[in-house]
XYZ file of C-alpha atoms in Angstrom:
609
model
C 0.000 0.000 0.000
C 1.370 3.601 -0.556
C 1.185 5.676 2.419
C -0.240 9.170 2.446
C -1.381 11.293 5.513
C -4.118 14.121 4.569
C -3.433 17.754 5.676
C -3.912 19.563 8.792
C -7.628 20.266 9.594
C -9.255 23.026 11.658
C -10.632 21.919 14.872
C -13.405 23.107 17.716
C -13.429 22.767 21.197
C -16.278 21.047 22.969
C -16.188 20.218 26.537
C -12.382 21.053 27.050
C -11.657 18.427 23.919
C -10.416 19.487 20.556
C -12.562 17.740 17.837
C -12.495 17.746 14.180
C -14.409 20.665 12.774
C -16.421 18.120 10.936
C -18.056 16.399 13.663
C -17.762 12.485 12.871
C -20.590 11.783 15.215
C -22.853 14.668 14.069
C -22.835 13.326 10.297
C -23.244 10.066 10.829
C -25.788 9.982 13.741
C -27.881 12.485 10.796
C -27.225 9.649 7.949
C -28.788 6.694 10.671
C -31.759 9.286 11.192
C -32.053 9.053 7.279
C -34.092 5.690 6.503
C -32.785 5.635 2.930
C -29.115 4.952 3.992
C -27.705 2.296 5.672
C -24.662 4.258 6.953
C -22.617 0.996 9.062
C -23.137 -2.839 9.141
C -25.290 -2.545 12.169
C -27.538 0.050 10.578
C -27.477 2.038 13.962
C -24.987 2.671 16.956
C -27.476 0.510 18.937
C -26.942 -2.310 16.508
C -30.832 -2.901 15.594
C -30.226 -3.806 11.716
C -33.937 -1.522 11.665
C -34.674 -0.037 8.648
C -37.589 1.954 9.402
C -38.760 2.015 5.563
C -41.858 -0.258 4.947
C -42.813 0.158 1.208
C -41.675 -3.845 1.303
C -44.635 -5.592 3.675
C -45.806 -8.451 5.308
C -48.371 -7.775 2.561
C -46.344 -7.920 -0.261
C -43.257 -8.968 0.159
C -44.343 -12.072 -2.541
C -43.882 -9.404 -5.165
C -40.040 -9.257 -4.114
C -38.074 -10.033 -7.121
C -33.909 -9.638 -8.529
C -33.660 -5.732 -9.186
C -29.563 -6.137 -10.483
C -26.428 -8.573 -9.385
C -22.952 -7.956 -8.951
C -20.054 -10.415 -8.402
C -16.943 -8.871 -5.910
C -15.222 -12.298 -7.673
C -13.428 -14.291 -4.636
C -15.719 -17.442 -3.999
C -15.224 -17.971 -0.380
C -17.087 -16.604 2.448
C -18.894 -13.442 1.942
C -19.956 -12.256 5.378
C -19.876 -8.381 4.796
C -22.865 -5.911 5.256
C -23.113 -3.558 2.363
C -23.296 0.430 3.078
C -25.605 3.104 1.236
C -24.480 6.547 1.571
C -26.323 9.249 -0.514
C -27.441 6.750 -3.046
C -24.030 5.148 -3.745
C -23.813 1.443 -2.173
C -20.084 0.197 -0.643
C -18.907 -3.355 -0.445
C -15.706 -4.964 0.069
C -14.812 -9.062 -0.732
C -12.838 -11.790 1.241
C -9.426 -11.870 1.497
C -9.231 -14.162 -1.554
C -8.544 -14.024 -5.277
C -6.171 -11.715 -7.185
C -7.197 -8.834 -5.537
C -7.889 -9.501 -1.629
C -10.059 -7.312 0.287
C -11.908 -4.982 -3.239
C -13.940 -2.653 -2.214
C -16.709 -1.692 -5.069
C -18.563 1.294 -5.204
C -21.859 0.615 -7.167
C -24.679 2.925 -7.833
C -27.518 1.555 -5.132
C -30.406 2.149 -8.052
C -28.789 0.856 -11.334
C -25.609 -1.591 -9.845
C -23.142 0.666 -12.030
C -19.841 0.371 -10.995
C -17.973 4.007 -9.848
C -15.111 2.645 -8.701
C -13.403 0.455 -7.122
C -10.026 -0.097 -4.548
C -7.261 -2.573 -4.229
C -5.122 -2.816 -1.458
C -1.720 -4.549 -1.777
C -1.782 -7.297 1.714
C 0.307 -9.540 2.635
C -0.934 -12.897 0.398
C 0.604 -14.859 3.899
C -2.448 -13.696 5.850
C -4.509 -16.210 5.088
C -2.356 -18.706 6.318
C -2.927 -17.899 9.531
C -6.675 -17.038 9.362
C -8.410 -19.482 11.958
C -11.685 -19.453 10.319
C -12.141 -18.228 6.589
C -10.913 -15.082 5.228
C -14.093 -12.987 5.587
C -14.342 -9.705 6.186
C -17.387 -8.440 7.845
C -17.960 -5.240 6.374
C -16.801 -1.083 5.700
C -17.483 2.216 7.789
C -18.106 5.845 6.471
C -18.049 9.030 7.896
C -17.050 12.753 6.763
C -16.532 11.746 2.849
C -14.205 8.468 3.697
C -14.401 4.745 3.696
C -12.964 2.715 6.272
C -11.742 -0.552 5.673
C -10.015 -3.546 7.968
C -7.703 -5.739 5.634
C -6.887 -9.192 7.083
C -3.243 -8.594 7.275
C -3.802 -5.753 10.008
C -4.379 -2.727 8.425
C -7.334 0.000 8.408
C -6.843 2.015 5.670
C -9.109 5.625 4.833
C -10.540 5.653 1.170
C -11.963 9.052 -0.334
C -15.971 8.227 -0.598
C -16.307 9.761 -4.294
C -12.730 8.449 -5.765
C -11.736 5.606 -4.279
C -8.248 6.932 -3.725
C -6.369 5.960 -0.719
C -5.985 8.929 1.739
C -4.043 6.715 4.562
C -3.259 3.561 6.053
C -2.131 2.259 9.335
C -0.588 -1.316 10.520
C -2.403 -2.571 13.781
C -0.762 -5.965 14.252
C 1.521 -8.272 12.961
C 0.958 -11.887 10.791
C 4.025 -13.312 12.054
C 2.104 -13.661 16.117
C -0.830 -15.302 14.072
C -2.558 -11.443 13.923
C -5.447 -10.932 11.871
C -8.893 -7.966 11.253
C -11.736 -9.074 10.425
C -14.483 -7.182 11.682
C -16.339 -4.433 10.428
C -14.688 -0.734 11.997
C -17.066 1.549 13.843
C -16.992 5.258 13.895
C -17.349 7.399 17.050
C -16.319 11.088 18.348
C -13.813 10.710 15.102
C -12.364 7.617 16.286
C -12.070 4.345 13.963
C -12.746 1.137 17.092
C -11.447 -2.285 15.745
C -10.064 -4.896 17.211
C -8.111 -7.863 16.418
C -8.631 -12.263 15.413
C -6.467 -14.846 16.258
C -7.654 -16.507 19.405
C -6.770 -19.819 18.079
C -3.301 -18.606 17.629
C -2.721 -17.498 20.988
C -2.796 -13.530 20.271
C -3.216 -11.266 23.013
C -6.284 -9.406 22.329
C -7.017 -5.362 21.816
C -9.562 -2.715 21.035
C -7.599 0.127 19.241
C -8.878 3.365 18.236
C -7.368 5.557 15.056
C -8.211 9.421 14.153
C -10.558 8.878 11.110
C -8.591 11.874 10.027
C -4.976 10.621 10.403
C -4.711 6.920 11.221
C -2.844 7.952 14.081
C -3.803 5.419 17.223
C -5.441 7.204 20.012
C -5.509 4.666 22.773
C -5.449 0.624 22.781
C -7.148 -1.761 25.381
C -5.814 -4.802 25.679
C -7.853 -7.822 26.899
C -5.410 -9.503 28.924
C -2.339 -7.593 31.566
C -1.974 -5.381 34.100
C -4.460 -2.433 34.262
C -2.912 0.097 32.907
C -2.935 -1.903 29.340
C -6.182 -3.243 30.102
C -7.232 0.832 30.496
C -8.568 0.077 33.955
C -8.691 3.058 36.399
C -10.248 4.616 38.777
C -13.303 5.116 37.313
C -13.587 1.295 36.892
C -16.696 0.356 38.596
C -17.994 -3.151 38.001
C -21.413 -4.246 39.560
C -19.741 -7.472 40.804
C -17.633 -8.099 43.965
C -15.760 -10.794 42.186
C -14.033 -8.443 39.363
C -13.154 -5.755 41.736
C -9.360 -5.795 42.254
C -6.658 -5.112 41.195
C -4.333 -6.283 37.926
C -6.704 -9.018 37.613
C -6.202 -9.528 34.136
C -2.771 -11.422 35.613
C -3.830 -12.820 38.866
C -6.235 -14.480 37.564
C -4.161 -16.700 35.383
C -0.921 -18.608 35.974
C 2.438 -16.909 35.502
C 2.793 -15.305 31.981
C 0.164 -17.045 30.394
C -2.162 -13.700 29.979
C 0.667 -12.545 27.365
C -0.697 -15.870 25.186
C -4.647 -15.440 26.488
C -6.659 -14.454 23.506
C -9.312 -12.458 24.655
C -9.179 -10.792 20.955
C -11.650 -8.896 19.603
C -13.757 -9.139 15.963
C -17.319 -9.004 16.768
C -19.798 -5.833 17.141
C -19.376 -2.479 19.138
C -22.242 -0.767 20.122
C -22.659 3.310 21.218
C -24.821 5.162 23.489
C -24.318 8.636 22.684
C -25.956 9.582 25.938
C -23.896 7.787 28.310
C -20.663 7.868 25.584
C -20.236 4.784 26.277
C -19.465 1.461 24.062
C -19.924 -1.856 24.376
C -18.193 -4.969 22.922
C -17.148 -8.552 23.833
C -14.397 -10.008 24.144
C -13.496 -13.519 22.791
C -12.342 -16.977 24.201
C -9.183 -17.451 26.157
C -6.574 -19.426 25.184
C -5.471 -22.256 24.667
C -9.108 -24.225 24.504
C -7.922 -26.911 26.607
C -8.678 -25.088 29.759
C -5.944 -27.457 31.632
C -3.667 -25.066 30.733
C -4.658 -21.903 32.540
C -6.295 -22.198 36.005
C -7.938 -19.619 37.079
C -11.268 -17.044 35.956
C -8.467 -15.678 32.826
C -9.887 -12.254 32.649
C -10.469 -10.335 30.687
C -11.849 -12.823 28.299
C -15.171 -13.832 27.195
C -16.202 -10.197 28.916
C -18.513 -7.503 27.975
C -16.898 -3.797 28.401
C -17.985 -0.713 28.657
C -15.910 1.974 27.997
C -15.556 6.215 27.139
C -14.814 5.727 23.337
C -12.849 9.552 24.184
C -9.824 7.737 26.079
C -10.872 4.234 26.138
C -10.922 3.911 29.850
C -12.848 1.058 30.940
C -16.394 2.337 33.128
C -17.385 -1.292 33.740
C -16.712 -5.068 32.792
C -18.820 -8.343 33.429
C -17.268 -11.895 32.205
C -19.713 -13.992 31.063
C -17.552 -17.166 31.244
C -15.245 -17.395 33.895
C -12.291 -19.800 32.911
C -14.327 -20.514 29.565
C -13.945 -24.269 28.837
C -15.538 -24.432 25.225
C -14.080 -21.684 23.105
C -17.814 -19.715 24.180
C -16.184 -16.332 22.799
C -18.600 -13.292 23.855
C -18.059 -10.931 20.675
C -21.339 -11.345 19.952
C -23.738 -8.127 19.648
C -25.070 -5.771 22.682
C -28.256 -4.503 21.567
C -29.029 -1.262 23.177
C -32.956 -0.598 23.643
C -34.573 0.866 26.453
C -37.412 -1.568 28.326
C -40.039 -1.280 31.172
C -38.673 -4.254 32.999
C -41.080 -4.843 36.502
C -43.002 -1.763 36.247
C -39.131 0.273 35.814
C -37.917 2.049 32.465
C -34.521 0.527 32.190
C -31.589 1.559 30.051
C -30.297 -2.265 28.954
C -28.437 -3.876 26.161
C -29.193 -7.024 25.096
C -26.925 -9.891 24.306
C -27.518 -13.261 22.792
C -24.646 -15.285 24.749
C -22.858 -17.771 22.792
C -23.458 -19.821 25.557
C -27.067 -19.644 24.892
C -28.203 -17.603 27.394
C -30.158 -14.232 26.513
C -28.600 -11.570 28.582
C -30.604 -8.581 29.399
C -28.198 -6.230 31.214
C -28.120 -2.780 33.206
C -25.990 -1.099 30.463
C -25.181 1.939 32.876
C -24.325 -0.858 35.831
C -23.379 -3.923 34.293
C -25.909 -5.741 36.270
C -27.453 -8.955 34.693
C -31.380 -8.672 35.156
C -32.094 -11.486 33.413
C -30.279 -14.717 31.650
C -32.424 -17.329 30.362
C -31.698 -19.996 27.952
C -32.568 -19.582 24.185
C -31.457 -23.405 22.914
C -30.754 -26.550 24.620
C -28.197 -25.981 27.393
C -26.656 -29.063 29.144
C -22.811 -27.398 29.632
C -23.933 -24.970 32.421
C -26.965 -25.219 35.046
C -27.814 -21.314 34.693
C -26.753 -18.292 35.648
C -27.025 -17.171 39.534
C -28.134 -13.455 39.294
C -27.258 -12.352 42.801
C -23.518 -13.116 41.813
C -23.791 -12.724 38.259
C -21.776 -15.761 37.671
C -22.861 -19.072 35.458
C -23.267 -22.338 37.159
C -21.130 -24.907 35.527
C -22.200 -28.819 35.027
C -19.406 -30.493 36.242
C -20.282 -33.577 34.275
C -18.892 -31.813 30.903
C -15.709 -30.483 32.294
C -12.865 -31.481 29.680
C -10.866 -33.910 31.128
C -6.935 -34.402 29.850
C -6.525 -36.629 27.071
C -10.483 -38.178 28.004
C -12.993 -37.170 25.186
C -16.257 -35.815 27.060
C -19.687 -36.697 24.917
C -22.077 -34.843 24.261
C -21.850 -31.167 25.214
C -24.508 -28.509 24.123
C -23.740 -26.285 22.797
C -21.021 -26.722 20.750
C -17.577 -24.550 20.303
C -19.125 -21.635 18.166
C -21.984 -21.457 21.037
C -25.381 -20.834 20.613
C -25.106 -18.035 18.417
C -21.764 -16.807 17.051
C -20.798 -13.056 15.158
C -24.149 -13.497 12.901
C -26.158 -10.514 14.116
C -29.889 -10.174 15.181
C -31.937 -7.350 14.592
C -34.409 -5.457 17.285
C -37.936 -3.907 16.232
C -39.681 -1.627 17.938
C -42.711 -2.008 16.433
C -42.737 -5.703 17.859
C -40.467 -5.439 20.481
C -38.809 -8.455 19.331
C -35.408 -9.772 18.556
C -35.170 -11.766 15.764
C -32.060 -13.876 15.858
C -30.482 -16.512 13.371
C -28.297 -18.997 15.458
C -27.206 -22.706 15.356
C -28.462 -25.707 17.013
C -24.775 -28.065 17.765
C -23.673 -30.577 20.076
C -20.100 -31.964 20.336
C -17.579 -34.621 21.823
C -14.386 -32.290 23.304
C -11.269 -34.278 24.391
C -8.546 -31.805 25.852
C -5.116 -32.027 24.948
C -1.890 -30.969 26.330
C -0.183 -27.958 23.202
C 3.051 -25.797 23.143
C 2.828 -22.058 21.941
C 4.303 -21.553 18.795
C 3.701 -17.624 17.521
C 1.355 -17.606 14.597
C 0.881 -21.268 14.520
C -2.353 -23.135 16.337
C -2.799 -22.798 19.900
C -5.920 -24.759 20.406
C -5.061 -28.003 22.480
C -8.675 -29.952 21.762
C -10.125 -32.023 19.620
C -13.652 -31.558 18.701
C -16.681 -33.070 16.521
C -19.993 -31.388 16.266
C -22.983 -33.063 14.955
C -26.446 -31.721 15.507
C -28.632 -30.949 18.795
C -31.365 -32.460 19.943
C -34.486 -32.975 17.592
C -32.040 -33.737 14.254
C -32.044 -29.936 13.106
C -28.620 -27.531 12.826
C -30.190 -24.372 12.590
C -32.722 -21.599 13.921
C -34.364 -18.686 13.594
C -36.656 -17.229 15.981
C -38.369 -14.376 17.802
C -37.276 -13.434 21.981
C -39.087 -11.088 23.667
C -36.759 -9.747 26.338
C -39.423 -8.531 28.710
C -41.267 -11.631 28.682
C -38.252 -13.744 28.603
C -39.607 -16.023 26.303
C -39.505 -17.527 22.607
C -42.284 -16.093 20.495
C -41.721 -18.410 17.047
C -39.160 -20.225 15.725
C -38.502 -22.167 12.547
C -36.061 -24.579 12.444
C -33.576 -25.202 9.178
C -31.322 -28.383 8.858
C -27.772 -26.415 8.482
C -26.629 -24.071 10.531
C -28.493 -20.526 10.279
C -24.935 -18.045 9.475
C -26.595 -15.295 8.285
C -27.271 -12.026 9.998
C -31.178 -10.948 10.232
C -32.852 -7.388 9.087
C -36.483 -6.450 10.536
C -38.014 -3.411 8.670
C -41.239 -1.079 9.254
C -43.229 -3.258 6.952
C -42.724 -5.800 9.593
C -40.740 -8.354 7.349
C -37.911 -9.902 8.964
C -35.248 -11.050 5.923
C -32.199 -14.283 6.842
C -30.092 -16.291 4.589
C -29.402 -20.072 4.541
C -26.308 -22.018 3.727
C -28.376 -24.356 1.168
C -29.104 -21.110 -0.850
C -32.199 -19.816 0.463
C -32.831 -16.160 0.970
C -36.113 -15.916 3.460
C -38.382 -12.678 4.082
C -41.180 -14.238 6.666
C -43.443 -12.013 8.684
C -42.272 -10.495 11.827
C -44.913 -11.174 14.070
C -45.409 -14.468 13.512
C -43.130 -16.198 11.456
C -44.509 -17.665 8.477
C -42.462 -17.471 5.544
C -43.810 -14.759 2.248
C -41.155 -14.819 0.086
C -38.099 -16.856 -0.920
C -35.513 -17.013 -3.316
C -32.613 -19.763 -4.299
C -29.010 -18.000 -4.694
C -26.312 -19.633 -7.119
C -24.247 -20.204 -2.788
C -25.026 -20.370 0.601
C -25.993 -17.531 2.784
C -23.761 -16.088 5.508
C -23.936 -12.398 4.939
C -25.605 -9.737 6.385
C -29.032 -8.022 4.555
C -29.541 -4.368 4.511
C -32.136 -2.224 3.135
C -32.356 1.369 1.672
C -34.340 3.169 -0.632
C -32.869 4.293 -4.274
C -33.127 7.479 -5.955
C -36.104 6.299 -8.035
C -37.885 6.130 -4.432
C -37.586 2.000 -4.427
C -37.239 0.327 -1.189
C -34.370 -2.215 -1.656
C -32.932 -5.223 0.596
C -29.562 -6.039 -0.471
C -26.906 -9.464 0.525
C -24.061 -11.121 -0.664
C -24.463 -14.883 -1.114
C -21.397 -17.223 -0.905
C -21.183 -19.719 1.252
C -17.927 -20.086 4.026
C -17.290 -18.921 7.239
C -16.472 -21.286 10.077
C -19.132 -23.705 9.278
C -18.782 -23.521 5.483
C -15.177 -24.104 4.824
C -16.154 -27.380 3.941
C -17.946 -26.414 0.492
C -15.273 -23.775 -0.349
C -11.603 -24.407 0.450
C -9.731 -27.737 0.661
C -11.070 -29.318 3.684
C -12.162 -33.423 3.093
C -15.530 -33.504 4.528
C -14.575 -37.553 5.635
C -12.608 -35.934 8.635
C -14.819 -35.126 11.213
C -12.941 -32.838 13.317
C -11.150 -30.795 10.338
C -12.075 -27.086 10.733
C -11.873 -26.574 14.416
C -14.195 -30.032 14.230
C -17.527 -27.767 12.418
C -17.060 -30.557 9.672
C -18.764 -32.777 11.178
C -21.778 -30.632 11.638
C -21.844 -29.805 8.069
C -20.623 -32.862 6.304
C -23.157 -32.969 4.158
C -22.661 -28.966 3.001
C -21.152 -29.739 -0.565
C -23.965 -31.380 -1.828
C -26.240 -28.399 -1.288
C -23.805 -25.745 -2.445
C -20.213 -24.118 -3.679
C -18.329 -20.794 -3.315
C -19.785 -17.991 -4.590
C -19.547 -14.061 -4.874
C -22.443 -12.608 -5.829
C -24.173 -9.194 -3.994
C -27.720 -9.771 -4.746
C -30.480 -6.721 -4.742
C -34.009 -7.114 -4.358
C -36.925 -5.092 -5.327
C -40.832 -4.859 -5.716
C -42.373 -6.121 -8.783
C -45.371 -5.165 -10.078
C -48.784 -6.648 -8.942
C -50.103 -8.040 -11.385
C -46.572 -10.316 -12.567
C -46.461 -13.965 -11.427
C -43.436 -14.135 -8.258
C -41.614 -17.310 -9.138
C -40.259 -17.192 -6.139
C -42.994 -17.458 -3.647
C -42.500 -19.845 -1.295
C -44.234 -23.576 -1.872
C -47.426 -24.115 -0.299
């Protein structure tokens, strides 16, 4: 990549801080007021995926029909959410085929192509990649695209040219170092963090100067507080992570410098409180032999000032994890009456398949109730905030333990749910795995696997791999569900029309009504669904919903790279949960836009009667 820094800008002082003069968080909390755009993957700091257009409804969402197609052209896992910004839609490909990481910029209406941007990565990145070379998706803000390349880099792309403006190295290949996740804007600040949990990386959140690349402050996962950004405004809820350096005492000598802990899921924002939220990821190694102790900060949800990164409160979800149940998974922030009380919460679907609803000011779990079948813990005790384990399941050295649900990429992994508040429903897509888990004793090696298990995952109870269904948070209960035999890797959109849109990885793209799940619409892709949908409206006044198919990811390898579907435990042992994946589908790269058709044409893609 060529390197070049943009020119000094004039600033403004706001509460004793000197910020750009072109407040970041200004235009883009105007563009997520703006139901034509979809300004960042999550649609909204609170991460609802909401698109509050509803010309698309439970009505007539039959009519839905192929508006244009585009092909990024790397067949592996396309995970990304497209971006719509004044009309002009952003999307960037895997780290795969002769030009890793393109981002496209297409004309939202018409598909025309305006540009597009190749970085030059390291081709050795994906070598070390634990689980597909995806890439989750682009930010915007103040004329200029933000991308994370695999092979550590964020770089700043002018919005209209595609020219490169800057570029900054966050981490390094050679410690097993990757990006995957989709960057997040705030107060002028770029938030990503890093992969490689399987590799034993030390985990971070960093945050840039959208304006320079410069790094304004990193927060490590793992370490003494003052890299961990812990001070005295640290105020958890719980007795149990008061204290201090933690983040070493609470693992044996040195091994916090090898814990994991990384970071490549969501980050959420409450402008009111300036506050975000993320999780943090698995420790490592898996086999949890290795490192006695609660091995904080991982598997934790933070809050923290996005200004200087400091750390208001934490709350780990898994103390001493013991099946890779990483916690990156999305904090939706929504405001409920909860026992008669208005209560500012976020809500997180716990990869151990618990549905959090927390105190987002406090950190205090209100409620934690299972969402799928659960035999690994016994439930979570809310006057300590801690989960109970089953003691039954604990991995035992070199002794393979049957049978534990769920499975290594949880409940739920990254794919997102969306929030509605005309239903006051989450709608999440998730899987439905078991597995067998025998530890084993592993040596760190830098940027080789630190993983110590062996695992095979087959599916949970009642034969099916897959869900999608409706959680009311108040009532703590499941509202619908329908069940799909593979693995549901998809993110979910819920619109004002009340049509709530997922993907499968046998090729299906779903709309099915919000309120009660049936399904209106479907259509059959040319690869598996594992991307994100989006909607927006185009300049000829068109409401549009927009995804990339091609099949990958974690559970998807299988049908896309060199992996022999015979061996159960290849991929981190997802193979043998989706064995069978090749026959319904291949790689594919294909950003797919749907439309209205008229009434009176024949849909030949309704769904079968």
């Amino acid at each position: 990549m060529r390197r070049s820094l943009v020119g000094a800008l004039g600033v403004v002082l706001v509460n004793g801080t000197l910020l750009p003069a072109a407040s970041a968080q200004t235009d883009l909390i105007s563009r997520m007021k703006d139901p034509a755009q979809w300004p960042m993957a999550a649609r909204d700091y609170a991460n609802t995926r909401y698109s509050q257009l509803d010309q698309i409804n439970a009505g007539n969402a039959s009519r839905l029909q192929l508006a244009w197609t585009f092909s990024v052209g790397a067949d592996r896992g396309q995970e990304a959410a497209p971006i719509v910004i004044d009309g002009t839609m952003y999307v960037v490909g895997p780290y795969a085929g002769p030009y890793p990481n393109r981002v496209f910029a297409l004309d939202a209406t018409t598909g025309e192509l305006k540009w597009s941007y190749a970085p030059k990565p390291e081709p050795s990145a994906a070598g070390v990649a634990c689980c597909d070379v995806v890439n989750r998706g682009l930010a915007f803000d103040n004329g200029k695209v933000f991308l994370n390349t695999l092979d550590n880099h964020t770089v700043a792309i002018d919005a209209g040219s595609g020219k490169e403006l800057w570029h900054t190295k966050l981490g390094e290949i050679n410690k097993g170092e990757t990006i995957t996740m989709a960057p997040v804007i705030v107060n002028g600040k770029i938030l990503v963090g890093n992969s490689g949990g399987e590799m034993g990386v030390r985990g971070w959140v960093t945050a840039l100067d959208e304006n320079t690349g410069a790094i304004v402050w990193r927060a490590y996962a793992t370490g003494p507080d003052k890299d961990v950004l812990i001070g005295d405004d640290f105020k958890p809820f719980y007795d149990n992570l008061k204290g201090k350096d933690l983040g070493i005492k609470s693992w044996p000598a040195d091994r916090w410098q090898v814990g994991g802990g990384t970071m490549w899921g969501w980050i959420s924002y409450d402008p009111e409180l300036n506050l975000i939220y993320y999780g943090t990821a698995n420790p490592s190694p898996w086999n949890a032999n290795q490192r006695s102790g609660d091995n904080l900060w991982s598997t934790t949800i933070f809050a923290r000032s996005p200004d200087n990164g400091q750390a208001k409160w934490a709350y780990q979800v898994n103390p001493h994890d013991l099946f890779d149940h990483d916690e990156i998974n999305e904090n939706v922030l929504v405001d409920l009456d909860i026992n008669g009380q208005p209560r500012k919460v976020l809500i997180h679907p716990g990869r151990n398949g618990y549905m959090y609803v927390m105190d987002r000011t406090t950190g205090e779990v209100i409620s934690a109730d299972a969402y799928d079948f659960i035999n690994a813990y016994k439930g979570v005790d809310l006057k300590t905030g801690k989960i109970i384990p089953n003691d039954e399941k604990t991995p035992l050295l070199g002794k393979t333990i049957e049978n534990i649900c769920p499975s290594a990429p949880g409940a739920k992994d990254w794919q997102p749910s969306a929030w509605s508040p005309r239903t006051r429903l989450l709608y999440v897509p998730h899987q439905h795995l078991c597995m067998n888990f025998k530890a084993s004793q592993v040596g760190y090696i830098a940027g080789t696997p630190y993983v110590g298990a062996e695992v095979d995952m087959f599916a949970g109870p009642g034969g099916y791999r897959g869900e999608f269904m409706a959680w009311d948070p108040v009532a703590r209960k499941k509202v619908w569900e329908i069940h799909e035999k593979l693995p549901i890797w998809s993110g979910a959109l819920v619109t004002a029309g009340d049509v709530a849109f997922y993907g499968t990885m046998d090729r299906l793209f779903k709309a099915v009504d919000a309120k009660d799940g049936h399904v209106l619409w479907q259509f059959r892709a040319g690869s598996g669904f594992i991307g994100q949908p989006v909607s927006y409206r185009g300049s000829d006044g068109q409401q549009y919903i927009a995804i990339l198919s091609g099949v990958g990811g974690w559970p998807g390898v299988v049908a896309n790279a060199e992996v022999d579907p015979r061996v159960r435990n290849a991929a981190l042992g997802f193979t043998g949960a989706t064995q069978d994946l090749p026959f319904y589908t291949a790689g594919g790269s294909e950003l797919l836009v749907f439309k209205l058709g008229n009434a009176a044409q024949d849909n030949d893609h309704a769904p079968a009667q």
